[in-house]
Every structure is written in structure tokens, then in C-alpha cells.
Amino acid sequence: MITQVVAHTFAGIFWTTTYVLIVLKSRADRTYGMPLAALGAKPRLGVLLHGGLPAHLRQHLRLPRPAHIDSVWLLTDLAVLWYVFRYGPREFPGLSRPLCYAMFTGVIAVTAVTDVLVSREFGDRYGLRASYLQSLMMSLLFLGMLQARKSLRGQSPGIATAKMLGTAAASLGVYARPPLAEYGHSALLKFLYLVCLVADAVYVVAVYRMRQGGSGPARPPGKVGAKAGVGGER
């Protein structure tokens, strides 16, 4: 029981740290640090397994509800979303700003609705399978963003490490005390615990290797010229 409570507590701490660091790095690098699809189907493993749990599930896990956790996550959500729409068009210099906004809105809306429908389709009461599928997708999208940008713009070793530790702690908590018996017997969830950890570890290694290679924040792609501004700023 102690292991399970500690795991859930650390999951909440590390995931909150992840999003705070993403916001700070986005502000510093003048870009967004959360992949678009991941923003719409963002895993809430830390909050899902701690602050954002339904009352009956929190009672089952014997976890107290942190007083301000919902407010903290709401603020980080809004901040991440702000940077997506504020600086996102710079990452797509071939598209007009209105078209970028439409694309961002569409991607976020589609992934969010898909998350809800997947859980309903498979009768997953707490959406745990969808959450771990989202976590895996998020790890792969971070790797893709790292490769596409060829730099650490919007990303950092701290973000990668906190994300890995948050998901690992959440996995340990669910494995130690599944909220439903079916979760304890789910081969899919056990597989996702493992592959999420591997994908996160690969992302951590990739970020550290890029930092050691001296590839720091670079200018976002954009047109060259006075009208485009420095780094493609419109």
C-alpha cells in the first residue's frame, strides 16, 4: 500500500513538473514544446492517478485530493495552448496564419474526441488504456519533434526526464493496486507499461545526446527578409 501511494504521489509531482518545464521552455525559446496531437490527447497519468481521479476511485486507492492540483493543471494547459497558437505558425512557414490556426484546432479537437470515443467503445471505465496509448503516442511525437527541429527548441533534458519518471511512477502505482480487477489482468496494459518506459528512455537518451552534441535552440524555419523578420517571425 505504501509503495502504491508513493508511486501515485511521485507521478503527480513529475507530471506537473513536466508541464511547468514545457511552459518555461516554450517561453524561453519562443515556440511550443508540446506536439500538437499530444496536446489534444494529452495523457493525464499523474493527475488521472492522483488529483483528477473521480471521488469513488480516489476512495478505492485511498488517496487524498490535493487542494490546488486542478488549478495548477488548468493553468499549465492554458499556457501550453497559448504558446501553440502564439508561436506555432513559425514552425509552418509555408502555411498562412489562419490556416495554421485551423489546423491546430482541428488536430486538437479530433484527438480529444478520439480519446473519449475509444474509452466508450471498449467500455474502459477510467480510460486507462487510452491514457497509456496516449502516453506512448506522446513519447513518439516528442522524438519526431526532436528529429524535425534538429535542436532542443521547446525541449530539454529536464522535460524528458520528468516525463519518463512520471509515467514510470504512474505505471508502478496502477500495477501495485489496479483500480479495476480487469486492469490487473490486462496484457495490453502490461505491454504499454513496458513500451512507454522504453520509448521515454529512448527520448531521454536522444535529448541528452543532442545537448552533448552542442545542438541548442535554433531559429525556427521561416522566410528570409525584412518582412518575415528574424527567424521567420511574422
mmCIF file of C-alpha atoms in Angstrom:
data_model
loop_
_atom_site.group_PDB
_atom_site.id
_atom_site.type_symbol
_atom_site.label_atom_id
_atom_site.label_comp_id
_atom_site.label_asym_id
_atom_site.label_seq_id
_atom_site.Cartn_x
_atom_site.Cartn_y
_atom_site.Cartn_z
ATOM 1 C CA MET A 1 0.000 0.000 0.000
ATOM 2 C CA ILE A 2 2.824 2.393 0.880
ATOM 3 C CA THR A 3 4.531 1.697 -2.455
ATOM 4 C CA GLN A 4 1.294 2.409 -4.315
ATOM 5 C CA VAL A 5 0.656 5.729 -2.517
ATOM 6 C CA VAL A 6 4.248 6.881 -3.009
ATOM 7 C CA ALA A 7 4.109 5.935 -6.696
ATOM 8 C CA HIS A 8 0.936 7.930 -7.316
ATOM 9 C CA THR A 9 2.290 10.921 -5.396
ATOM 10 C CA PHE A 10 5.502 10.995 -7.392
ATOM 11 C CA ALA A 11 3.560 10.528 -10.624
ATOM 12 C CA GLY A 12 1.633 13.710 -9.893
ATOM 13 C CA ILE A 13 4.785 15.601 -8.929
ATOM 14 C CA PHE A 14 6.771 14.563 -12.005
ATOM 15 C CA TRP A 15 3.943 15.172 -14.482
ATOM 16 C CA THR A 16 3.267 18.598 -13.004
ATOM 17 C CA THR A 17 6.985 19.332 -13.270
ATOM 18 C CA THR A 18 6.957 18.194 -16.902
ATOM 19 C CA TYR A 19 4.276 20.657 -17.927
ATOM 20 C CA VAL A 20 5.718 23.542 -15.932
ATOM 21 C CA LEU A 21 9.093 22.967 -17.636
ATOM 22 C CA ILE A 22 7.401 22.795 -21.047
ATOM 23 C CA VAL A 23 5.761 26.162 -20.410
ATOM 24 C CA LEU A 24 9.035 27.752 -19.282
ATOM 25 C CA LYS A 25 10.997 26.323 -22.231
ATOM 26 C CA SER A 26 8.313 27.393 -24.695
ATOM 27 C CA ARG A 27 8.526 30.932 -23.372
ATOM 28 C CA ALA A 28 12.324 30.977 -23.468
ATOM 29 C CA ASP A 29 12.615 29.543 -26.994
ATOM 30 C CA ARG A 30 9.558 31.322 -28.414
ATOM 31 C CA THR A 31 7.976 28.131 -29.708
ATOM 32 C CA TYR A 32 5.628 25.422 -28.473
ATOM 33 C CA GLY A 33 7.027 22.466 -26.586
ATOM 34 C CA MET A 34 4.100 20.077 -26.810
ATOM 35 C CA PRO A 35 3.432 18.101 -30.027
ATOM 36 C CA LEU A 36 0.041 19.081 -31.425
ATOM 37 C CA ALA A 37 -1.624 15.664 -31.374
ATOM 38 C CA ALA A 38 -0.296 15.030 -27.867
ATOM 39 C CA LEU A 39 -1.877 18.286 -26.704
ATOM 40 C CA GLY A 40 -5.314 17.123 -27.826
ATOM 41 C CA ALA A 41 -4.966 13.621 -26.395
ATOM 42 C CA LYS A 42 -2.678 14.563 -23.566
ATOM 43 C CA PRO A 43 -2.166 11.774 -21.051
ATOM 44 C CA ARG A 44 -3.169 12.685 -17.518
ATOM 45 C CA LEU A 45 -1.384 9.827 -15.808
ATOM 46 C CA GLY A 46 -0.156 11.932 -12.927
ATOM 47 C CA VAL A 47 -3.443 13.730 -12.399
ATOM 48 C CA LEU A 48 -5.557 10.786 -13.531
ATOM 49 C CA LEU A 49 -3.985 8.675 -10.810
ATOM 50 C CA HIS A 50 -3.982 11.376 -8.165
ATOM 51 C CA GLY A 51 -5.597 14.795 -8.289
ATOM 52 C CA GLY A 52 -8.010 14.284 -11.175
ATOM 53 C CA LEU A 53 -9.480 10.955 -10.154
ATOM 54 C CA PRO A 54 -13.221 10.548 -9.690
ATOM 55 C CA ALA A 55 -14.167 10.576 -5.998
ATOM 56 C CA HIS A 56 -15.064 6.857 -5.861
ATOM 57 C CA LEU A 57 -11.773 5.873 -7.484
ATOM 58 C CA ARG A 58 -9.739 8.098 -5.167
ATOM 59 C CA GLN A 59 -11.526 6.407 -2.272
ATOM 60 C CA HIS A 60 -10.635 2.981 -3.675
ATOM 61 C CA LEU A 61 -6.987 3.967 -3.933
ATOM 62 C CA ARG A 62 -7.126 5.736 -0.562
ATOM 63 C CA LEU A 63 -5.570 8.867 -1.991
ATOM 64 C CA PRO A 64 -6.329 12.387 -0.759
ATOM 65 C CA ARG A 65 -7.251 15.034 -3.327
ATOM 66 C CA PRO A 66 -4.598 17.787 -3.436
ATOM 67 C CA ALA A 67 -6.241 21.141 -2.809
ATOM 68 C CA HIS A 68 -4.800 23.044 -5.773
ATOM 69 C CA ILE A 69 -3.835 20.355 -8.279
ATOM 70 C CA ASP A 70 -6.733 21.070 -10.649
ATOM 71 C CA SER A 71 -5.883 24.787 -10.726
ATOM 72 C CA VAL A 72 -2.216 24.095 -11.434
ATOM 73 C CA TRP A 73 -3.039 21.756 -14.315
ATOM 74 C CA LEU A 74 -5.623 24.126 -15.759
ATOM 75 C CA LEU A 75 -3.066 26.937 -15.787
ATOM 76 C CA THR A 76 -0.391 24.800 -17.436
ATOM 77 C CA ASP A 77 -2.915 23.564 -20.021
ATOM 78 C CA LEU A 78 -3.860 27.123 -20.922
ATOM 79 C CA ALA A 79 -0.229 28.222 -21.050
ATOM 80 C CA VAL A 80 0.774 25.334 -23.327
ATOM 81 C CA LEU A 81 -2.194 26.086 -25.584
ATOM 82 C CA TRP A 82 -1.278 29.778 -25.671
ATOM 83 C CA TYR A 83 2.244 29.055 -26.900
ATOM 84 C CA VAL A 84 0.932 26.682 -29.561
ATOM 85 C CA PHE A 85 -1.221 29.414 -31.069
ATOM 86 C CA ARG A 86 1.262 32.216 -30.355
ATOM 87 C CA TYR A 87 4.365 30.669 -31.873
ATOM 88 C CA GLY A 88 3.061 27.617 -33.737
ATOM 89 C CA PRO A 89 2.736 29.309 -37.160
ATOM 90 C CA ARG A 90 6.510 29.921 -37.164
ATOM 91 C CA GLU A 91 7.036 26.178 -37.416
ATOM 92 C CA PHE A 92 4.978 26.053 -40.610
ATOM 93 C CA PRO A 93 6.306 28.913 -42.771
ATOM 94 C CA GLY A 94 4.628 27.549 -45.892
ATOM 95 C CA LEU A 95 1.151 27.990 -44.390
ATOM 96 C CA SER A 96 -0.789 31.138 -43.676
ATOM 97 C CA ARG A 97 -1.506 32.012 -40.071
ATOM 98 C CA PRO A 98 -5.304 31.406 -40.388
ATOM 99 C CA LEU A 99 -4.645 28.013 -41.972
ATOM 100 C CA CYS A 100 -2.251 27.124 -39.133
ATOM 101 C CA TYR A 101 -4.856 28.078 -36.556
ATOM 102 C CA ALA A 102 -7.438 25.940 -38.324
ATOM 103 C CA MET A 103 -5.010 23.024 -38.455
ATOM 104 C CA PHE A 104 -4.112 23.347 -34.768
ATOM 105 C CA THR A 105 -7.767 23.485 -33.754
ATOM 106 C CA GLY A 106 -8.658 20.507 -35.935
ATOM 107 C CA VAL A 107 -5.834 18.298 -34.693
ATOM 108 C CA ILE A 108 -6.553 19.082 -31.038
ATOM 109 C CA ALA A 109 -10.303 18.565 -31.439
ATOM 110 C CA VAL A 110 -10.008 15.280 -33.354
ATOM 111 C CA THR A 111 -7.539 13.722 -30.928
ATOM 112 C CA ALA A 112 -9.566 14.839 -27.888
ATOM 113 C CA VAL A 113 -12.800 13.363 -29.260
ATOM 114 C CA THR A 114 -10.995 10.170 -30.293
ATOM 115 C CA ASP A 115 -9.751 9.759 -26.725
ATOM 116 C CA VAL A 116 -13.279 9.859 -25.350
ATOM 117 C CA LEU A 117 -14.747 7.582 -28.014
ATOM 118 C CA VAL A 118 -12.034 4.927 -27.643
ATOM 119 C CA SER A 119 -12.762 4.576 -23.927
ATOM 120 C CA ARG A 120 -16.512 4.401 -24.563
ATOM 121 C CA GLU A 121 -16.133 1.932 -27.411
ATOM 122 C CA PHE A 122 -14.167 -0.528 -25.285
ATOM 123 C CA GLY A 123 -16.072 0.121 -22.068
ATOM 124 C CA ASP A 124 -12.959 1.312 -20.233
ATOM 125 C CA ARG A 125 -14.479 2.877 -17.138
ATOM 126 C CA TYR A 126 -11.496 5.042 -16.247
ATOM 127 C CA GLY A 127 -9.968 5.407 -19.704
ATOM 128 C CA LEU A 128 -6.719 3.844 -18.556
ATOM 129 C CA ARG A 129 -5.954 2.042 -21.815
ATOM 130 C CA ALA A 130 -6.489 5.234 -23.801
ATOM 131 C CA SER A 131 -4.276 7.147 -21.363
ATOM 132 C CA TYR A 132 -1.358 4.778 -21.850
ATOM 133 C CA LEU A 133 -1.825 4.685 -25.605
ATOM 134 C CA GLN A 134 -1.702 8.494 -25.473
ATOM 135 C CA SER A 135 1.438 8.381 -23.368
ATOM 136 C CA LEU A 136 3.135 6.132 -25.918
ATOM 137 C CA MET A 137 2.000 8.400 -28.753
ATOM 138 C CA MET A 138 3.299 11.410 -26.860
ATOM 139 C CA SER A 139 6.746 9.852 -26.423
ATOM 140 C CA LEU A 140 6.960 9.031 -30.126
ATOM 141 C CA LEU A 141 5.760 12.514 -31.100
ATOM 142 C CA PHE A 142 8.408 14.111 -28.891
ATOM 143 C CA LEU A 143 11.033 12.040 -30.680
ATOM 144 C CA GLY A 144 9.590 13.139 -34.012
ATOM 145 C CA MET A 145 9.632 16.788 -32.961
ATOM 146 C CA LEU A 146 13.237 16.453 -31.853
ATOM 147 C CA GLN A 147 14.197 14.990 -35.216
ATOM 148 C CA ALA A 148 12.202 17.558 -37.209
ATOM 149 C CA ARG A 149 13.650 20.574 -35.399
ATOM 150 C CA LYS A 150 17.208 19.230 -35.235
ATOM 151 C CA SER A 151 17.598 21.169 -31.980
ATOM 152 C CA LEU A 152 16.346 21.413 -28.415
ATOM 153 C CA ARG A 153 13.907 24.238 -29.146
ATOM 154 C CA GLY A 154 10.981 23.733 -26.817
ATOM 155 C CA GLN A 155 12.566 20.644 -25.270
ATOM 156 C CA SER A 156 15.104 19.935 -22.556
ATOM 157 C CA PRO A 157 16.686 17.086 -20.589
ATOM 158 C CA GLY A 158 14.583 18.114 -17.597
ATOM 159 C CA ILE A 159 11.340 17.756 -19.545
ATOM 160 C CA ALA A 160 12.336 14.362 -20.930
ATOM 161 C CA THR A 161 13.463 13.027 -17.542
ATOM 162 C CA ALA A 162 10.413 14.274 -15.620
ATOM 163 C CA LYS A 163 8.093 12.798 -18.241
ATOM 164 C CA MET A 164 9.792 9.403 -18.031
ATOM 165 C CA LEU A 165 9.740 9.338 -14.226
ATOM 166 C CA GLY A 166 6.101 10.478 -14.082
ATOM 167 C CA THR A 167 4.874 7.755 -16.415
ATOM 168 C CA ALA A 168 7.022 5.103 -14.726
ATOM 169 C CA ALA A 169 5.694 6.059 -11.287
ATOM 170 C CA ALA A 170 2.103 6.006 -12.565
ATOM 171 C CA SER A 171 2.651 2.568 -14.100
ATOM 172 C CA LEU A 172 4.034 1.248 -10.829
ATOM 173 C CA GLY A 173 1.055 2.651 -8.942
ATOM 174 C CA VAL A 174 -1.514 1.059 -11.263
ATOM 175 C CA TYR A 175 0.367 -2.238 -11.290
ATOM 176 C CA ALA A 176 0.595 -2.298 -7.492
ATOM 177 C CA ARG A 177 -3.101 -1.554 -6.959
ATOM 178 C CA PRO A 178 -5.245 -1.704 -10.111
ATOM 179 C CA PRO A 179 -8.435 0.387 -9.741
ATOM 180 C CA LEU A 180 -10.321 -2.415 -11.516
ATOM 181 C CA ALA A 181 -9.593 -6.147 -11.472
ATOM 182 C CA GLU A 182 -9.604 -6.230 -15.270
ATOM 183 C CA TYR A 183 -6.639 -3.838 -15.332
ATOM 184 C CA GLY A 184 -4.602 -6.262 -13.266
ATOM 185 C CA HIS A 185 -5.214 -8.997 -15.846
ATOM 186 C CA SER A 186 -4.772 -6.800 -18.922
ATOM 187 C CA ALA A 187 -1.911 -7.970 -21.137
ATOM 188 C CA LEU A 188 -2.281 -4.762 -23.161
ATOM 189 C CA LEU A 189 -1.677 -2.529 -20.153
ATOM 190 C CA LYS A 190 1.348 -4.527 -19.026
ATOM 191 C CA PHE A 191 2.739 -4.258 -22.549
ATOM 192 C CA LEU A 192 2.094 -0.500 -22.583
ATOM 193 C CA TYR A 193 3.815 -0.027 -19.213
ATOM 194 C CA LEU A 194 6.940 -1.521 -20.748
ATOM 195 C CA VAL A 195 6.927 0.152 -24.163
ATOM 196 C CA CYS A 196 6.126 3.555 -22.651
ATOM 197 C CA LEU A 197 9.165 3.200 -20.403
ATOM 198 C CA VAL A 198 11.367 2.144 -23.325
ATOM 199 C CA ALA A 199 10.114 4.979 -25.558
ATOM 200 C CA ASP A 200 10.635 7.519 -22.769
ATOM 201 C CA ALA A 201 14.135 6.200 -22.108
ATOM 202 C CA VAL A 202 14.999 6.493 -25.803
ATOM 203 C CA TYR A 203 13.723 10.089 -25.774
ATOM 204 C CA VAL A 204 15.817 10.929 -22.700
ATOM 205 C CA VAL A 205 18.948 9.490 -24.333
ATOM 206 C CA ALA A 206 18.232 11.350 -27.588
ATOM 207 C CA VAL A 207 17.793 14.671 -25.784
ATOM 208 C CA TYR A 208 20.978 14.271 -23.745
ATOM 209 C CA ARG A 209 22.954 13.229 -26.825
ATOM 210 C CA MET A 210 21.696 16.257 -28.745
ATOM 211 C CA ARG A 211 22.654 18.536 -25.889
ATOM 212 C CA GLN A 212 26.126 16.988 -25.677
ATOM 213 C CA GLY A 213 26.462 17.453 -29.417
ATOM 214 C CA GLY A 214 26.055 21.178 -28.917
ATOM 215 C CA SER A 215 22.719 21.496 -30.697
ATOM 216 C CA GLY A 216 20.961 24.140 -28.649
ATOM 217 C CA PRO A 217 17.917 26.198 -29.519
ATOM 218 C CA ALA A 218 17.922 27.227 -33.154
ATOM 219 C CA ARG A 219 15.821 29.676 -35.085
ATOM 220 C CA PRO A 220 12.504 28.312 -36.307
ATOM 221 C CA PRO A 221 12.099 27.905 -40.051
ATOM 222 C CA GLY A 222 10.827 30.942 -41.902
ATOM 223 C CA LYS A 223 11.208 33.259 -44.796
ATOM 224 C CA VAL A 224 14.307 35.338 -45.111
ATOM 225 C CA GLY A 225 13.843 39.030 -45.429
ATOM 226 C CA ALA A 226 12.750 42.120 -43.603
ATOM 227 C CA LYS A 227 9.085 41.319 -43.988
ATOM 228 C CA ALA A 228 9.432 37.866 -42.461
ATOM 229 C CA GLY A 229 11.567 39.109 -39.582
ATOM 230 C CA VAL A 230 14.253 37.288 -37.679
ATOM 231 C CA GLY A 231 13.760 33.525 -37.558
ATOM 232 C CA GLY A 232 10.685 33.711 -39.735
ATOM 233 C CA GLU A 233 8.666 35.769 -37.256
ATOM 234 C CA ARG A 234 5.677 37.294 -38.918
#
